[in-house]
Short mmCIF file of C-alpha atoms in Angstrom, two decimals:
data_model
loop_
_atom_site.label_atom_id
_atom_site.label_comp_id
_atom_site.label_asym_id
_atom_site.label_seq_id
_atom_site.Cartn_x
_atom_site.Cartn_y
_atom_site.Cartn_z
CA UNK L 1480 -5.78 -1.68 10.05
CA UNK L 1481 -5.38 -4.29 12.76
CA UNK L 1482 -2.95 -7.19 12.81
CA UNK L 1483 -1.88 -9.73 15.41
CA UNK L 1484 0.37 -12.74 15.35
CA UNK L 1485 2.50 -15.25 17.25
CA UNK L 1486 6.01 -16.38 16.37
CA UNK L 1487 8.23 -19.13 17.76
CA UNK L 1488 11.85 -17.98 18.00
CA UNK L 1489 14.84 -20.29 18.31
CA UNK L 1490 16.62 -18.13 20.91
CA UNK L 1491 16.11 -17.50 24.59
CA UNK L 1492 13.75 -14.83 25.84
CA UNK L 1493 16.67 -12.67 26.99
CA UNK L 1494 18.45 -12.94 23.63
CA UNK L 1495 15.28 -11.96 21.78
CA UNK L 1496 14.70 -9.06 24.17
CA UNK L 1497 18.22 -7.72 23.68
CA UNK L 1498 17.83 -7.86 19.90
CA UNK L 1499 14.43 -6.15 19.93
CA UNK L 1500 15.98 -3.27 21.87
CA UNK L 1501 19.03 -2.91 19.62
CA UNK L 1502 18.61 -0.16 16.96
CA UNK L 1503 21.17 -1.73 14.63
CA UNK L 1504 19.39 -5.09 14.69
CA UNK L 1505 16.02 -3.46 14.01
CA UNK L 1506 17.46 -1.41 11.17
CA UNK L 1507 18.89 -4.56 9.60
CA UNK L 1508 15.68 -6.58 9.96
CA UNK L 1509 12.95 -4.05 9.08
CA UNK L 1510 12.41 -4.21 5.28
CA UNK L 1511 13.40 -0.98 3.54
CA UNK L 1512 14.71 0.64 6.74
CA UNK L 1513 17.49 3.21 6.17
CA UNK L 1514 17.65 4.65 9.67
CA UNK L 1515 16.73 3.57 13.19
CA UNK L 1516 18.52 5.84 15.64
CA UNK L 1517 18.04 6.65 19.30
CA UNK L 1518 17.27 10.36 19.63
CA UNK L 1519 15.93 10.62 23.17
CA UNK L 1520 14.60 8.69 26.13
CA UNK L 1521 13.10 5.56 24.49
CA UNK L 1522 12.51 7.57 21.32
CA UNK L 1523 13.90 6.66 17.91
CA UNK L 1524 14.11 8.43 14.56
CA UNK L 1525 13.14 6.14 11.69
CA UNK L 1526 13.33 6.34 7.90
CA UNK L 1527 12.22 3.59 5.54
CA UNK L 1528 11.09 2.96 1.98
CA UNK L 1529 7.60 1.51 1.53
CA UNK L 1530 5.93 0.01 -1.53
CA UNK L 1531 2.26 -0.93 -1.51
CA UNK L 1532 0.90 -1.89 -4.90
CA UNK L 1533 1.70 0.90 -7.37
CA UNK L 1534 2.61 3.39 -4.63
CA UNK L 1535 6.22 3.75 -3.49
CA UNK L 1536 7.37 6.30 -0.95
CA UNK L 1537 9.97 7.08 1.67
CA UNK L 1538 8.58 7.61 5.14
CA UNK L 1539 10.31 9.40 7.97
CA UNK L 1540 9.02 9.54 11.49
CA UNK L 1541 9.58 8.38 15.05
CA UNK L 1542 8.96 5.41 17.30
CA UNK L 1543 8.43 5.74 21.05
CA UNK L 1544 8.59 2.87 23.55
CA UNK L 1545 6.47 2.74 26.72
CA UNK L 1546 5.21 0.27 29.34
CA UNK L 1547 8.62 -1.42 29.24
CA UNK L 1548 8.84 -4.58 31.36
CA UNK L 1549 12.16 -6.31 30.65
CA UNK L 1550 12.42 -8.97 29.33
CA UNK L 1551 8.68 -9.55 28.91
CA UNK L 1552 7.63 -6.83 26.50
CA UNK L 1553 6.77 -3.25 25.70
CA UNK L 1554 4.35 -1.04 23.86
CA UNK L 1555 5.38 1.24 21.03
CA UNK L 1556 3.70 4.10 19.19
CA UNK L 1557 4.78 5.29 15.76
CA UNK L 1558 4.04 8.02 13.26
CA UNK L 1559 5.50 8.76 9.87
CA UNK L 1560 5.07 11.05 6.86
CA UNK L 1561 5.52 9.94 3.28
CA UNK L 1562 4.89 13.19 1.41
CA UNK L 1563 2.19 12.92 -1.26
CA UNK L 1564 1.94 9.17 -0.58
CA UNK L 1565 0.31 9.92 2.75
CA UNK L 1566 0.94 9.22 6.41
CA UNK L 1567 0.85 6.35 8.88
CA UNK L 1568 0.43 6.27 12.64
CA UNK L 1569 -0.53 3.75 15.25
CA UNK L 1570 0.60 1.56 18.10
CA UNK L 1571 1.86 -1.95 18.71
CA UNK L 1572 2.46 -4.23 21.67
CA UNK L 1573 5.15 -6.89 21.86
CA UNK L 1574 5.37 -9.62 24.48
CA UNK L 1575 7.87 -12.44 25.00
CA UNK L 1576 7.60 -15.64 27.01
CA UNK L 1577 9.79 -18.74 27.22
CA UNK L 1578 8.59 -21.88 25.48
CA UNK L 1579 7.37 -24.57 27.87
CA UNK L 1580 10.34 -26.72 28.84
CA UNK L 1581 12.90 -24.18 27.61
CA UNK L 1582 15.31 -22.47 29.94
CA UNK L 1583 17.64 -19.47 29.80
CA UNK L 1584 19.89 -21.15 32.35
CA UNK L 1585 22.94 -23.28 31.64
CA UNK L 1586 22.37 -27.01 31.02
CA UNK L 1587 21.83 -29.02 34.20
CA UNK L 1588 24.32 -31.86 34.75
CA UNK L 1589 23.05 -35.08 36.31
CA UNK L 1590 24.53 -36.56 39.49
CA UNK L 1591 28.07 -37.77 38.73
CA UNK L 1592 28.01 -40.51 41.41
CA UNK L 1593 29.35 -43.76 39.86
CA UNK L 1594 26.76 -46.37 38.98
CA UNK L 1595 26.88 -50.01 40.09
CA UNK L 1596 29.04 -50.78 37.07
CA UNK L 1597 31.49 -48.09 38.13
CA UNK L 1598 30.72 -45.68 35.29
CA UNK L 1599 29.51 -42.16 36.08
CA UNK L 1600 25.91 -41.33 35.28
CA UNK L 1601 25.30 -39.66 31.93
CA UNK L 1602 24.89 -35.91 31.77
CA UNK L 1603 21.37 -34.62 31.32
CA UNK L 1604 20.61 -33.16 27.89
CA UNK L 1605 20.35 -29.35 27.88
CA UNK L 1606 16.87 -27.90 27.63
CA UNK L 1607 16.08 -26.56 24.17
CA UNK L 1608 16.25 -22.80 23.90
CA UNK L 1609 13.23 -20.98 22.59
CA UNK L 1610 10.63 -18.33 23.24
CA UNK L 1611 7.36 -17.10 21.81
CA UNK L 1612 6.68 -13.58 20.60
CA UNK L 1613 3.13 -12.22 20.49
CA UNK L 1614 2.40 -8.93 18.78
CA UNK L 1615 -0.53 -6.70 17.93
CA UNK L 1616 -0.63 -3.70 15.60
CA UNK L 1617 -3.26 -1.01 15.17
CA UNK L 1618 -2.54 1.54 12.47
CA UNK L 1619 -4.16 4.31 10.46
CA UNK L 1620 -3.04 5.45 7.02
CA UNK L 1621 -4.01 8.42 4.90
CA UNK L 1622 -3.34 9.91 1.47
CA UNK L 1623 -2.72 7.84 -1.66
CA UNK L 1624 -1.99 4.75 0.40
CA UNK L 1625 -5.42 4.85 1.98
CA UNK L 1626 -7.01 4.92 -1.48
CA UNK L 1627 -5.47 1.55 -2.40
CA UNK L 1628 -7.99 -0.40 -0.39
CA UNK L 1629 -7.88 -2.38 2.84
CA UNK L 1630 -7.15 -5.73 1.22
CA UNK L 1631 -4.01 -4.49 -0.52
CA UNK L 1632 -2.80 -2.68 2.61
CA UNK L 1633 -3.37 -5.74 4.82
CA UNK L 1634 -1.50 -7.97 2.36
CA UNK L 1635 1.48 -5.60 2.28
CA UNK L 1636 1.54 -5.42 6.09
CA UNK L 1637 1.53 -9.22 6.44
CA UNK L 1638 4.28 -9.57 3.84
CA UNK L 1639 6.38 -6.98 5.69
CA UNK L 1640 5.90 -8.81 9.01
CA UNK L 1641 6.88 -12.15 7.46
CA UNK L 1642 9.98 -10.60 5.89
CA UNK L 1643 10.97 -9.01 9.21
CA UNK L 1644 10.82 -12.31 11.11
CA UNK L 1645 12.75 -14.17 8.40
CA UNK L 1646 15.52 -11.59 8.69
CA UNK L 1647 15.32 -11.61 12.47
CA UNK L 1648 15.67 -15.41 12.68
CA UNK L 1649 18.60 -15.32 10.24
CA UNK L 1650 20.29 -12.64 12.35
CA UNK L 1651 19.76 -14.64 15.56
CA UNK L 1652 21.24 -17.79 13.99
CA UNK L 1653 24.26 -15.85 12.76
CA UNK L 1654 24.86 -14.67 16.34
CA UNK L 1655 23.97 -17.70 18.41
CA UNK L 1656 23.90 -20.58 15.94
CA UNK L 1657 20.91 -22.83 15.17
CA UNK L 1658 18.77 -24.01 18.10
CA UNK L 1659 19.89 -27.38 19.54
CA UNK L 1660 18.19 -30.43 18.06
CA UNK L 1661 16.45 -32.87 20.43
CA UNK L 1662 18.63 -35.90 21.34
CA UNK L 1663 18.05 -39.04 19.29
CA UNK L 1664 16.91 -41.97 21.43
CA UNK L 1665 16.84 -44.63 18.71
CA UNK L 1666 20.64 -44.70 18.47
CA UNK L 1667 20.99 -46.30 21.93
CA UNK L 1668 18.96 -49.33 20.83
CA UNK L 1669 20.92 -50.04 17.64
CA UNK L 1670 23.92 -51.93 19.19
CA UNK L 1671 21.70 -54.37 21.09
CA UNK L 1672 19.54 -55.03 18.05
CA UNK L 1673 22.61 -55.57 15.89
CA UNK L 1674 24.06 -58.01 18.46
CA UNK L 1675 20.84 -60.05 18.41
CA UNK L 1676 20.93 -60.37 14.61
CA UNK L 1677 24.58 -61.47 14.66
CA UNK L 1678 23.88 -64.06 17.39
CA UNK L 1679 21.09 -65.63 15.36
CA UNK L 1680 23.26 -65.73 12.26
CA UNK L 1681 26.12 -67.43 14.16
CA UNK L 1682 23.76 -70.13 15.49
CA UNK L 1683 22.46 -70.85 12.01
CA UNK L 1684 26.04 -71.38 10.86
CA UNK L 1685 26.67 -73.89 13.69
CA UNK L 1686 28.71 -71.67 15.98
CA UNK L 1687 28.09 -70.80 19.59
CA UNK L 1688 26.04 -73.89 20.60
CA UNK L 1689 25.54 -74.47 24.28
CA UNK L 1690 26.75 -77.59 26.16
CA UNK L 1691 24.37 -80.50 25.66
CA UNK L 1692 23.30 -79.31 22.19
CA UNK L 1693 26.01 -81.32 20.42
CA UNK L 1694 25.16 -84.59 18.65
CA UNK L 1695 24.88 -87.72 20.83
CA UNK L 1696 28.12 -89.58 21.63
CA UNK L 1697 28.69 -93.23 20.54
CA UNK L 1698 28.13 -94.40 24.13
CA UNK L 1699 24.70 -92.86 24.16
CA UNK L 1700 23.73 -94.66 20.97
CA UNK L 1701 24.57 -98.13 22.34
#
């Protein structure tokens, strides 16, 4: 089985990296995971319940990280045994990169030198946080699971990946809040537009006429 994908995350690259290296976060986000514990140097003991079609089983095994380049990504290998249900083993690579225009740094403030009107310049809007996660998975399965057919196995793998990222995004929002929304530009034009409408209405009602627009005086009519 082979699978690859790309996900847009609403947190910074560093925040995503920290979460992807936190056993408690992974345990919470991996569907059916009962245990994800560090047992050695970049080695974790894992236990999780799996259901593919009519086959349900509890797998226990280990995950090992390698080629670690913080905060850009790593490679992991995994293997697990599910008793009569079979076994699974394989490898995966995970890479992170910031979204174009996003920044992990604090918001940049514009020059505060007063303008000609005497008011300080407005602060620049903070860059939106965000990063992209690319992943690939190559796996082999054996036993009863392998007899279910590739289509059913691929569907279960995709569903598991989707469920993981839904949980991961929910966990990130609970920690850091929702990603900032882009600033609305239309709001700055509303007052001027409203003033123009009011001015036209006042003129129609006979108010606000300029000098010279009044009716002619009796001397002019003579």
